[in-house]
Amino acid sequence: MVSIEEAFEYITAQRPVRVKQHVQVSEAVGLHLADAIVSPMDIPVFDNSAMDGYALCGASDTYQIIGEVAAGSQSELTLEQGQAARIFTGARVPKGTTAVIMQEKTNVEGNVLSLSEIPAAGTNLRLRGEEIRQGQEVFQAGHCVNAATVGMLLTLGMTSVSVYARPRVGVLVTGNELVEAGEPLGEGQIYESNGGSLQAALRQLPVDITAVRSVTDDFEATSRAIGDLLGEVDVLLISGGISVGDYDFVKEALAQNDVEEIFYKVNQKPGKPLFFGRRETQFVYALPGNPASSLTCFYLYVTPLIHQFLGRSSRTREKVNLGHDFEVRGTRPTFYRAKVEQERASILDKQSSSMLHSFAMGNALVFLPPGTHNKGAEVSVWYY
């Protein structure tokens, strides 16, 4: 059995194989750039107007209007002292423009423009290269693509980009007692929930859920299912069958499939019977069968490895204050489901490892070592 910190260290010490792939810019959201992006052009490409109004040459309170420039216009209009041109947002300003005044501050009679105030030189002008210069590094390798990144890449004229590929993840659910929701329950049976919970948690990450299967508590069937899935995935999540009961065959089946154990069991509650191992470039987590234990281990230990595949740093623990006195009974460090609001954590009722309702009502896991903890004490939290 390892400590919580040792478990984190074992996982962060892994170096999963990252695969580069080119994808359409619009499909890169949530992924991380595999290569730096260098701008092929100045942004803006030309001096343009930030307002609908009038391009002005010189400082005066009246001007002669000599033309109009719309966005996208190829006009080669040039302004001289005392001249102005009607202009629209994004339009290239005429040569000689010293400022643009918004139309709300003007009055027009015929071709004479009068101003209610004289703008300073450079007002409402977007200058060429003001945001990005040609040859400038726009994004470093490892940058996470978000909606604004997509817009910036399209602004640079890019249609595809090199990113780290989504890891392929499979889920294997074990248990004789499990029945799919919607089917009638027999004596001693329960509805299966871990597979659905894990898939939902995985959908919060940029991964490809390659396969989801279930298997009864039978050694040969379990070993065969593990072998088949390891041929399809980068990361395999197994739910249940990893404890020491007479019908827990997962650990033995993993050994038969040449999965090397990195650690087995973590000194924590819930989620003690956690297995982490690898076979060459593939990784395996055997998660506890209790629903809250399974999700706790997923958020704490699976997510960091997925982030490494994607080239991103993992979310670290944060610090908040405990909203009330609390005593941890027992000898194991414990992760409690909690609701954190305004940087204060309230530990929820019904913390049994078999209970999911408190998980659904909370938004974070609060870590507490054994002992008494007073209201206002600083505690570590992991948001989910």
mmCIF file of C-alpha atoms in Angstrom:
data_model
loop_
_atom_site.group_PDB
_atom_site.id
_atom_site.type_symbol
_atom_site.label_atom_id
_atom_site.label_comp_id
_atom_site.label_asym_id
_atom_site.label_seq_id
_atom_site.Cartn_x
_atom_site.Cartn_y
_atom_site.Cartn_z
ATOM 1 C CA MET A 1 0.000 0.000 0.000
ATOM 2 C CA VAL A 2 1.232 3.494 -0.888
ATOM 3 C CA SER A 3 0.485 6.907 0.563
ATOM 4 C CA ILE A 4 -1.617 9.470 -1.292
ATOM 5 C CA GLU A 5 1.452 11.532 -2.158
ATOM 6 C CA GLU A 6 3.304 8.450 -3.396
ATOM 7 C CA ALA A 7 0.346 7.565 -5.634
ATOM 8 C CA PHE A 8 0.402 11.060 -7.145
ATOM 9 C CA GLU A 9 4.162 10.823 -7.683
ATOM 10 C CA TYR A 10 3.919 7.445 -9.417
ATOM 11 C CA ILE A 11 1.313 8.789 -11.825
ATOM 12 C CA THR A 12 3.030 12.087 -12.611
ATOM 13 C CA ALA A 13 6.302 10.212 -13.183
ATOM 14 C CA GLN A 14 4.781 8.385 -16.152
ATOM 15 C CA ARG A 15 5.605 9.659 -19.622
ATOM 16 C CA PRO A 16 2.771 8.581 -21.902
ATOM 17 C CA VAL A 17 3.399 8.619 -25.631
ATOM 18 C CA ARG A 18 1.878 11.759 -27.098
ATOM 19 C CA VAL A 19 0.691 11.482 -30.662
ATOM 20 C CA LYS A 20 0.682 14.575 -32.880
ATOM 21 C CA GLN A 21 -2.108 14.982 -35.386
ATOM 22 C CA HIS A 22 -3.385 17.704 -37.678
ATOM 23 C CA VAL A 23 -7.023 18.658 -37.181
ATOM 24 C CA GLN A 24 -9.278 21.357 -38.484
ATOM 25 C CA VAL A 25 -9.048 24.482 -36.359
ATOM 26 C CA SER A 26 -12.718 24.169 -35.400
ATOM 27 C CA GLU A 27 -12.094 20.630 -34.082
ATOM 28 C CA ALA A 28 -9.147 21.581 -31.865
ATOM 29 C CA VAL A 29 -11.113 23.058 -28.941
ATOM 30 C CA GLY A 30 -9.998 21.525 -25.651
ATOM 31 C CA LEU A 31 -6.823 20.079 -27.154
ATOM 32 C CA HIS A 32 -3.279 21.354 -26.735
ATOM 33 C CA LEU A 33 -1.041 22.663 -29.477
ATOM 34 C CA ALA A 34 1.806 20.311 -30.339
ATOM 35 C CA ASP A 35 3.808 23.067 -32.047
ATOM 36 C CA ALA A 36 4.231 26.781 -31.502
ATOM 37 C CA ILE A 37 2.234 29.097 -33.756
ATOM 38 C CA VAL A 38 4.172 31.902 -35.480
ATOM 39 C CA SER A 39 2.214 34.620 -37.216
ATOM 40 C CA PRO A 40 2.591 34.780 -40.998
ATOM 41 C CA MET A 41 1.294 38.365 -41.076
ATOM 42 C CA ASP A 42 0.664 41.551 -39.164
ATOM 43 C CA ILE A 43 -2.628 41.754 -37.270
ATOM 44 C CA PRO A 44 -4.384 43.999 -38.139
ATOM 45 C CA VAL A 45 -3.246 43.581 -41.725
ATOM 46 C CA PHE A 46 -3.834 47.295 -42.410
ATOM 47 C CA ASP A 47 -4.718 50.466 -40.529
ATOM 48 C CA ASN A 48 -8.495 50.439 -40.032
ATOM 49 C CA SER A 49 -11.313 52.208 -38.271
ATOM 50 C CA ALA A 50 -12.582 51.132 -34.842
ATOM 51 C CA MET A 51 -15.851 53.025 -35.324
ATOM 52 C CA ASP A 52 -18.578 53.985 -37.742
ATOM 53 C CA GLY A 53 -17.879 57.651 -38.305
ATOM 54 C CA TYR A 54 -15.539 59.899 -40.279
ATOM 55 C CA ALA A 55 -11.838 59.610 -41.073
ATOM 56 C CA LEU A 56 -10.194 63.006 -40.533
ATOM 57 C CA CYS A 57 -6.993 64.668 -41.701
ATOM 58 C CA GLY A 58 -5.657 67.298 -39.319
ATOM 59 C CA ALA A 59 -7.192 68.946 -36.250
ATOM 60 C CA SER A 60 -10.145 71.231 -36.950
ATOM 61 C CA ASP A 61 -13.830 71.613 -36.090
ATOM 62 C CA THR A 62 -15.048 71.518 -39.717
ATOM 63 C CA TYR A 63 -14.043 69.356 -42.687
ATOM 64 C CA GLN A 64 -14.942 68.846 -46.332
ATOM 65 C CA ILE A 65 -16.283 65.338 -46.991
ATOM 66 C CA ILE A 66 -14.674 63.960 -50.161
ATOM 67 C CA GLY A 67 -15.794 60.336 -50.187
ATOM 68 C CA GLU A 68 -16.815 57.152 -48.402
ATOM 69 C CA VAL A 69 -14.968 53.931 -47.441
ATOM 70 C CA ALA A 70 -16.894 50.755 -46.580
ATOM 71 C CA ALA A 71 -15.463 47.635 -44.933
ATOM 72 C CA GLY A 72 -13.771 45.552 -47.636
ATOM 73 C CA SER A 73 -13.513 48.495 -49.990
ATOM 74 C CA GLN A 74 -10.462 48.688 -52.290
ATOM 75 C CA SER A 75 -10.587 52.502 -52.277
ATOM 76 C CA GLU A 76 -7.259 54.320 -52.698
ATOM 77 C CA LEU A 77 -8.684 57.545 -51.305
ATOM 78 C CA THR A 78 -6.148 60.002 -49.844
ATOM 79 C CA LEU A 79 -7.057 62.768 -47.393
ATOM 80 C CA GLU A 80 -5.396 66.145 -47.240
ATOM 81 C CA GLN A 81 -5.517 68.732 -44.460
ATOM 82 C CA GLY A 82 -9.139 69.665 -43.645
ATOM 83 C CA GLN A 83 -10.654 66.757 -45.551
ATOM 84 C CA ALA A 84 -12.772 63.848 -44.222
ATOM 85 C CA ALA A 85 -14.342 60.638 -45.501
ATOM 86 C CA ARG A 86 -17.349 58.678 -44.279
ATOM 87 C CA ILE A 87 -15.985 55.380 -42.901
ATOM 88 C CA PHE A 88 -17.314 52.193 -41.306
ATOM 89 C CA THR A 89 -15.961 49.838 -38.645
ATOM 90 C CA GLY A 90 -13.149 47.649 -39.989
ATOM 91 C CA ALA A 91 -12.684 49.652 -43.191
ATOM 92 C CA ARG A 92 -9.145 50.549 -44.241
ATOM 93 C CA VAL A 93 -8.549 54.193 -43.413
ATOM 94 C CA PRO A 94 -7.541 56.526 -46.283
ATOM 95 C CA LYS A 95 -3.964 57.670 -46.523
ATOM 96 C CA GLY A 96 -3.473 60.855 -44.551
ATOM 97 C CA THR A 97 -5.955 59.896 -41.796
ATOM 98 C CA THR A 98 -4.934 61.236 -38.391
ATOM 99 C CA ALA A 99 -8.035 60.182 -36.410
ATOM 100 C CA VAL A 100 -11.553 58.795 -36.732
ATOM 101 C CA ILE A 101 -14.477 60.451 -34.973
ATOM 102 C CA MET A 102 -17.636 58.509 -34.175
ATOM 103 C CA GLN A 103 -20.693 59.617 -36.083
ATOM 104 C CA GLU A 104 -22.586 60.521 -32.878
ATOM 105 C CA LYS A 105 -20.211 63.454 -32.374
ATOM 106 C CA THR A 106 -20.721 64.975 -35.815
ATOM 107 C CA ASN A 107 -23.166 67.034 -37.830
ATOM 108 C CA VAL A 108 -23.354 66.981 -41.638
ATOM 109 C CA GLU A 109 -24.772 69.664 -43.915
ATOM 110 C CA GLY A 110 -24.182 68.903 -47.570
ATOM 111 C CA ASN A 111 -20.500 67.951 -47.790
ATOM 112 C CA VAL A 112 -19.477 69.915 -44.690
ATOM 113 C CA LEU A 113 -18.705 67.969 -41.527
ATOM 114 C CA SER A 114 -18.862 69.744 -38.150
ATOM 115 C CA LEU A 115 -17.539 68.200 -34.926
ATOM 116 C CA SER A 116 -18.791 68.577 -31.355
ATOM 117 C CA GLU A 117 -15.241 67.879 -30.148
ATOM 118 C CA ILE A 118 -11.819 67.599 -31.758
ATOM 119 C CA PRO A 119 -10.345 64.104 -31.324
ATOM 120 C CA ALA A 120 -6.694 63.572 -30.424
ATOM 121 C CA ALA A 121 -4.411 62.150 -33.090
ATOM 122 C CA GLY A 122 -4.780 58.339 -33.314
ATOM 123 C CA THR A 123 -8.289 58.245 -31.838
ATOM 124 C CA ASN A 124 -10.322 55.207 -32.999
ATOM 125 C CA LEU A 125 -7.525 53.924 -35.241
ATOM 126 C CA ARG A 126 -6.480 50.276 -35.256
ATOM 127 C CA LEU A 127 -2.924 50.321 -36.546
ATOM 128 C CA ARG A 128 -1.284 47.631 -38.648
ATOM 129 C CA GLY A 129 0.533 45.094 -36.437
ATOM 130 C CA GLU A 130 -0.919 46.626 -33.283
ATOM 131 C CA GLU A 131 -1.972 43.220 -31.929
ATOM 132 C CA ILE A 132 0.455 40.799 -33.593
ATOM 133 C CA ARG A 133 3.587 41.342 -35.682
ATOM 134 C CA GLN A 134 4.601 39.076 -38.564
ATOM 135 C CA GLY A 135 7.046 36.463 -37.225
ATOM 136 C CA GLN A 136 5.841 36.861 -33.638
ATOM 137 C CA GLU A 137 5.095 33.709 -31.609
ATOM 138 C CA VAL A 138 1.358 33.839 -31.035
ATOM 139 C CA PHE A 139 0.922 30.608 -29.026
ATOM 140 C CA GLN A 140 3.489 28.356 -27.407
ATOM 141 C CA ALA A 141 3.408 24.587 -27.815
ATOM 142 C CA GLY A 142 1.140 23.217 -25.097
ATOM 143 C CA HIS A 143 -1.374 26.075 -25.283
ATOM 144 C CA CYS A 144 -4.934 24.845 -24.700
ATOM 145 C CA VAL A 145 -7.191 25.733 -27.619
ATOM 146 C CA ASN A 146 -10.340 27.592 -26.567
ATOM 147 C CA ALA A 147 -12.954 29.548 -28.501
ATOM 148 C CA ALA A 148 -10.766 32.665 -28.677
ATOM 149 C CA THR A 149 -7.806 30.564 -29.876
ATOM 150 C CA VAL A 150 -9.945 29.288 -32.741
ATOM 151 C CA GLY A 151 -10.822 32.858 -33.668
ATOM 152 C CA MET A 152 -7.167 33.938 -33.518
ATOM 153 C CA LEU A 153 -6.005 31.017 -35.693
ATOM 154 C CA LEU A 154 -8.685 31.794 -38.266
ATOM 155 C CA THR A 155 -7.629 35.454 -38.161
ATOM 156 C CA LEU A 156 -4.152 34.249 -39.130
ATOM 157 C CA GLY A 157 -5.689 32.400 -42.098
ATOM 158 C CA MET A 158 -5.024 28.936 -40.670
ATOM 159 C CA THR A 159 -7.396 26.061 -41.464
ATOM 160 C CA SER A 160 -5.655 23.237 -39.582
ATOM 161 C CA VAL A 161 -3.332 22.948 -36.626
ATOM 162 C CA SER A 162 -1.042 20.360 -35.002
ATOM 163 C CA VAL A 163 -2.324 19.125 -31.629
ATOM 164 C CA TYR A 164 -1.763 16.233 -29.254
ATOM 165 C CA ALA A 165 -4.300 13.553 -30.070
ATOM 166 C CA ARG A 166 -7.042 12.555 -27.680
ATOM 167 C CA PRO A 167 -6.067 9.394 -25.807
ATOM 168 C CA ARG A 168 -8.246 6.353 -26.464
ATOM 169 C CA VAL A 169 -9.965 5.214 -23.282
ATOM 170 C CA GLY A 170 -11.907 2.034 -22.628
ATOM 171 C CA VAL A 171 -14.199 1.110 -19.736
ATOM 172 C CA LEU A 172 -14.746 -2.429 -18.437
ATOM 173 C CA VAL A 173 -17.423 -3.011 -15.788
ATOM 174 C CA THR A 174 -17.343 -6.231 -13.748
ATOM 175 C CA GLY A 175 -19.972 -7.837 -11.508
ATOM 176 C CA ASN A 176 -22.555 -10.635 -11.491
ATOM 177 C CA GLU A 177 -25.020 -8.503 -9.545
ATOM 178 C CA LEU A 178 -25.264 -5.690 -12.093
ATOM 179 C CA VAL A 179 -28.247 -5.021 -14.348
ATOM 180 C CA GLU A 180 -28.621 -2.279 -16.941
ATOM 181 C CA ALA A 181 -31.061 0.503 -16.064
ATOM 182 C CA GLY A 182 -34.455 -0.150 -17.580
ATOM 183 C CA GLU A 183 -34.251 -3.918 -17.141
ATOM 184 C CA PRO A 184 -36.168 -5.721 -14.367
ATOM 185 C CA LEU A 185 -34.193 -6.380 -11.189
ATOM 186 C CA GLY A 186 -33.837 -9.916 -9.903
ATOM 187 C CA GLU A 187 -33.218 -10.970 -6.321
ATOM 188 C CA GLY A 188 -29.884 -9.613 -5.085
ATOM 189 C CA GLN A 189 -29.311 -7.487 -8.179
ATOM 190 C CA ILE A 190 -28.651 -3.743 -8.479
ATOM 191 C CA TYR A 191 -28.606 -1.330 -11.371
ATOM 192 C CA GLU A 192 -25.162 -0.680 -12.852
ATOM 193 C CA SER A 193 -24.040 2.949 -12.464
ATOM 194 C CA ASN A 194 -20.227 3.052 -12.492
ATOM 195 C CA GLY A 195 -19.916 2.592 -16.235
ATOM 196 C CA GLY A 196 -22.246 5.502 -16.910
ATOM 197 C CA SER A 197 -20.616 7.719 -14.285
ATOM 198 C CA LEU A 198 -17.140 7.062 -15.661
ATOM 199 C CA GLN A 199 -18.248 7.747 -19.230
ATOM 200 C CA ALA A 200 -19.856 11.013 -18.105
ATOM 201 C CA ALA A 201 -16.658 12.014 -16.295
ATOM 202 C CA LEU A 202 -14.589 11.126 -19.361
ATOM 203 C CA ARG A 203 -16.812 13.306 -21.553
ATOM 204 C CA GLN A 204 -15.652 16.284 -19.503
ATOM 205 C CA LEU A 205 -12.184 15.627 -20.928
ATOM 206 C CA PRO A 206 -10.987 15.590 -24.545
ATOM 207 C CA VAL A 207 -10.701 11.813 -24.907
ATOM 208 C CA ASP A 208 -12.037 9.215 -27.322
ATOM 209 C CA ILE A 209 -14.160 6.648 -25.479
ATOM 210 C CA THR A 210 -13.224 3.716 -27.678
ATOM 211 C CA ALA A 211 -15.044 0.837 -25.999
ATOM 212 C CA VAL A 212 -17.386 0.183 -23.080
ATOM 213 C CA ARG A 213 -17.979 -3.417 -22.051
ATOM 214 C CA SER A 214 -19.205 -5.476 -19.120
ATOM 215 C CA VAL A 215 -18.161 -8.888 -17.889
ATOM 216 C CA THR A 216 -19.326 -11.342 -15.232
ATOM 217 C CA ASP A 217 -17.192 -12.332 -12.237
ATOM 218 C CA ASP A 218 -15.371 -15.104 -14.067
ATOM 219 C CA PHE A 219 -11.586 -15.274 -14.359
ATOM 220 C CA GLU A 220 -11.357 -16.440 -17.967
ATOM 221 C CA ALA A 221 -14.014 -14.018 -19.176
ATOM 222 C CA THR A 222 -12.364 -11.147 -17.288
ATOM 223 C CA SER A 223 -8.898 -11.983 -18.611
ATOM 224 C CA ARG A 224 -10.183 -12.275 -22.171
ATOM 225 C CA ALA A 225 -12.054 -8.952 -21.974
ATOM 226 C CA ILE A 226 -8.974 -7.169 -20.603
ATOM 227 C CA GLY A 227 -6.802 -8.614 -23.364
ATOM 228 C CA ASP A 228 -9.258 -7.551 -26.054
ATOM 229 C CA LEU A 229 -9.581 -4.000 -24.713
ATOM 230 C CA LEU A 230 -5.838 -3.528 -24.322
ATOM 231 C CA GLY A 231 -5.627 -4.008 -28.071
ATOM 232 C CA GLU A 232 -7.811 -0.930 -28.607
ATOM 233 C CA VAL A 233 -6.956 1.684 -25.972
ATOM 234 C CA ASP A 234 -4.278 3.854 -24.426
ATOM 235 C CA VAL A 235 -5.959 3.855 -21.014
ATOM 236 C CA LEU A 236 -8.223 1.156 -19.620
ATOM 237 C CA LEU A 237 -10.531 1.794 -16.669
ATOM 238 C CA ILE A 238 -11.877 -1.280 -14.892
ATOM 239 C CA SER A 239 -14.720 -0.951 -12.419
ATOM 240 C CA GLY A 240 -14.899 -3.459 -9.563
ATOM 241 C CA GLY A 241 -13.328 -6.866 -8.979
ATOM 242 C CA ILE A 242 -10.061 -5.460 -7.611
ATOM 243 C CA SER A 243 -10.540 -6.223 -3.923
ATOM 244 C CA VAL A 244 -9.710 -9.542 -2.220
ATOM 245 C CA GLY A 245 -13.049 -11.358 -2.345
ATOM 246 C CA ASP A 246 -13.544 -14.845 -3.759
ATOM 247 C CA TYR A 247 -15.040 -13.361 -6.935
ATOM 248 C CA ASP A 248 -12.507 -10.583 -7.463
ATOM 249 C CA PHE A 249 -10.472 -11.744 -10.463
ATOM 250 C CA VAL A 250 -9.240 -8.467 -11.957
ATOM 251 C CA LYS A 251 -5.779 -8.333 -10.388
ATOM 252 C CA GLU A 252 -4.965 -11.891 -11.440
ATOM 253 C CA ALA A 253 -6.380 -11.285 -14.914
ATOM 254 C CA LEU A 254 -4.215 -8.193 -15.310
ATOM 255 C CA ALA A 255 -1.103 -10.180 -14.428
ATOM 256 C CA GLN A 256 -2.049 -12.811 -17.008
ATOM 257 C CA ASN A 257 -2.205 -10.019 -19.613
ATOM 258 C CA ASP A 258 1.322 -8.822 -18.717
ATOM 259 C CA VAL A 259 0.158 -5.643 -17.001
ATOM 260 C CA GLU A 260 2.915 -4.501 -14.657
ATOM 261 C CA GLU A 261 1.727 -3.337 -11.250
ATOM 262 C CA ILE A 262 2.941 0.166 -10.358
ATOM 263 C CA PHE A 263 0.970 0.315 -7.135
ATOM 264 C CA TYR A 264 -1.959 -1.443 -5.511
ATOM 265 C CA LYS A 265 -3.942 0.075 -2.642
ATOM 266 C CA VAL A 266 -3.714 3.652 -1.399
ATOM 267 C CA ASN A 267 -3.863 4.638 2.247
ATOM 268 C CA GLN A 268 -7.006 6.705 1.905
ATOM 269 C CA LYS A 269 -10.751 6.620 2.331
ATOM 270 C CA PRO A 270 -12.709 6.077 0.146
ATOM 271 C CA GLY A 271 -10.860 4.268 -2.646
ATOM 272 C CA LYS A 272 -8.271 2.148 -0.856
ATOM 273 C CA PRO A 273 -8.345 -0.822 -3.327
ATOM 274 C CA LEU A 274 -7.016 1.119 -6.334
ATOM 275 C CA PHE A 275 -4.695 -0.559 -8.844
ATOM 276 C CA PHE A 276 -2.492 1.341 -11.282
ATOM 277 C CA GLY A 277 -0.305 -0.412 -13.833
ATOM 278 C CA ARG A 278 0.972 -0.396 -17.375
ATOM 279 C CA ARG A 279 1.751 -2.660 -20.285
ATOM 280 C CA GLU A 280 4.329 -1.032 -22.526
ATOM 281 C CA THR A 281 2.649 2.245 -23.600
ATOM 282 C CA GLN A 282 -0.795 1.410 -22.210
ATOM 283 C CA PHE A 283 -2.077 2.209 -18.729
ATOM 284 C CA VAL A 284 -4.622 0.439 -16.577
ATOM 285 C CA TYR A 285 -6.631 1.626 -13.595
ATOM 286 C CA ALA A 286 -8.647 -0.930 -11.658
ATOM 287 C CA LEU A 287 -11.063 1.235 -9.706
ATOM 288 C CA PRO A 288 -13.019 0.196 -6.615
ATOM 289 C CA GLY A 289 -16.543 -1.045 -7.242
ATOM 290 C CA ASN A 290 -18.266 1.262 -4.777
ATOM 291 C CA PRO A 291 -19.633 4.219 -6.800
ATOM 292 C CA ALA A 292 -18.254 7.083 -4.678
ATOM 293 C CA SER A 293 -14.874 5.337 -4.372
ATOM 294 C CA SER A 294 -14.724 4.853 -8.133
ATOM 295 C CA LEU A 295 -15.417 8.523 -8.943
ATOM 296 C CA THR A 296 -13.093 9.755 -6.215
ATOM 297 C CA CYS A 297 -10.206 7.746 -7.657
ATOM 298 C CA PHE A 298 -11.091 8.905 -11.166
ATOM 299 C CA TYR A 299 -10.896 12.603 -10.327
ATOM 300 C CA LEU A 300 -7.779 12.264 -8.190
ATOM 301 C CA TYR A 301 -5.685 9.769 -10.138
ATOM 302 C CA VAL A 302 -7.051 9.174 -13.648
ATOM 303 C CA THR A 303 -7.446 12.823 -14.672
ATOM 304 C CA PRO A 304 -3.740 13.704 -14.173
ATOM 305 C CA LEU A 305 -2.623 10.945 -16.549
ATOM 306 C CA ILE A 306 -5.160 11.993 -19.194
ATOM 307 C CA HIS A 307 -3.789 15.525 -18.931
ATOM 308 C CA GLN A 308 -0.267 14.216 -19.552
ATOM 309 C CA PHE A 309 -1.418 12.564 -22.779
ATOM 310 C CA LEU A 310 -2.813 15.933 -23.840
ATOM 311 C CA GLY A 311 0.312 17.912 -22.991
ATOM 312 C CA ARG A 312 -1.379 19.936 -20.278
ATOM 313 C CA SER A 313 -0.461 20.410 -16.653
ATOM 314 C CA SER A 314 -2.868 18.814 -14.226
ATOM 315 C CA ARG A 315 -5.150 20.846 -12.036
ATOM 316 C CA THR A 316 -3.526 21.074 -8.648
ATOM 317 C CA ARG A 317 -5.221 21.141 -5.303
ATOM 318 C CA GLU A 318 -6.516 24.481 -4.103
ATOM 319 C CA LYS A 319 -6.877 25.898 -0.623
ATOM 320 C CA VAL A 320 -10.143 27.022 0.982
ATOM 321 C CA ASN A 321 -11.422 27.416 4.523
ATOM 322 C CA LEU A 322 -13.507 24.816 6.322
ATOM 323 C CA GLY A 323 -16.982 26.193 6.952
ATOM 324 C CA HIS A 324 -17.615 24.287 10.186
ATOM 325 C CA ASP A 325 -15.957 22.100 12.820
ATOM 326 C CA PHE A 326 -15.388 18.531 11.690
ATOM 327 C CA GLU A 327 -13.875 15.389 13.156
ATOM 328 C CA VAL A 328 -12.319 12.640 11.064
ATOM 329 C CA ARG A 329 -12.893 9.340 12.803
ATOM 330 C CA GLY A 330 -10.619 6.442 11.958
ATOM 331 C CA THR A 331 -6.969 6.274 10.995
ATOM 332 C CA ARG A 332 -6.988 6.877 7.239
ATOM 333 C CA PRO A 333 -6.746 10.280 5.508
ATOM 334 C CA THR A 334 -10.122 10.921 3.911
ATOM 335 C CA PHE A 335 -11.553 12.705 0.890
ATOM 336 C CA TYR A 336 -15.001 14.099 1.638
ATOM 337 C CA ARG A 337 -17.580 15.219 -0.879
ATOM 338 C CA ALA A 338 -18.244 18.884 -0.224
ATOM 339 C CA LYS A 339 -19.899 22.012 -1.516
ATOM 340 C CA VAL A 340 -17.451 24.891 -1.856
ATOM 341 C CA GLU A 341 -18.937 28.368 -2.110
ATOM 342 C CA GLN A 342 -17.116 31.681 -1.649
ATOM 343 C CA GLU A 343 -13.952 29.759 -0.719
ATOM 344 C CA ARG A 344 -15.635 27.975 2.193
ATOM 345 C CA ALA A 345 -16.136 24.211 2.211
ATOM 346 C CA SER A 346 -19.169 22.511 3.721
ATOM 347 C CA ILE A 347 -18.836 18.750 4.044
ATOM 348 C CA LEU A 348 -22.031 17.005 3.001
ATOM 349 C CA ASP A 349 -23.981 14.280 4.764
ATOM 350 C CA LYS A 350 -23.994 10.607 3.762
ATOM 351 C CA GLN A 351 -20.351 10.006 2.918
ATOM 352 C CA SER A 352 -20.479 6.217 2.541
ATOM 353 C CA SER A 353 -18.450 4.910 -0.396
ATOM 354 C CA SER A 354 -21.618 3.343 -1.806
ATOM 355 C CA MET A 355 -23.530 6.650 -1.873
ATOM 356 C CA LEU A 356 -23.537 8.965 -4.887
ATOM 357 C CA HIS A 357 -26.085 11.601 -3.873
ATOM 358 C CA SER A 358 -23.580 13.697 -1.916
ATOM 359 C CA PHE A 359 -21.220 13.519 -4.930
ATOM 360 C CA ALA A 360 -23.994 14.849 -7.142
ATOM 361 C CA MET A 361 -24.821 17.672 -4.726
ATOM 362 C CA GLY A 362 -21.194 18.742 -4.214
ATOM 363 C CA ASN A 363 -18.512 20.270 -6.413
ATOM 364 C CA ALA A 364 -15.255 19.328 -4.702
ATOM 365 C CA LEU A 365 -13.345 16.728 -2.731
ATOM 366 C CA VAL A 366 -11.991 18.013 0.579
ATOM 367 C CA PHE A 367 -8.927 16.274 2.007
ATOM 368 C CA LEU A 368 -8.718 15.868 5.773
ATOM 369 C CA PRO A 369 -6.225 13.815 7.800
ATOM 370 C CA PRO A 370 -7.436 12.038 10.958
ATOM 371 C CA GLY A 371 -8.291 14.283 13.884
ATOM 372 C CA THR A 372 -10.361 17.337 14.733
ATOM 373 C CA HIS A 373 -10.533 20.262 12.312
ATOM 374 C CA ASN A 374 -11.889 23.624 13.410
ATOM 375 C CA LYS A 375 -14.083 25.999 11.469
ATOM 376 C CA GLY A 376 -11.921 28.340 9.400
ATOM 377 C CA ALA A 377 -9.049 25.860 9.073
ATOM 378 C CA GLU A 378 -7.336 25.884 5.685
ATOM 379 C CA VAL A 379 -7.995 22.656 3.769
ATOM 380 C CA SER A 380 -7.014 21.229 0.385
ATOM 381 C CA VAL A 381 -9.714 20.710 -2.234
ATOM 382 C CA TRP A 382 -9.922 19.176 -5.690
ATOM 383 C CA TYR A 383 -12.804 20.510 -7.789
ATOM 384 C CA TYR A 384 -14.678 18.123 -10.064
#
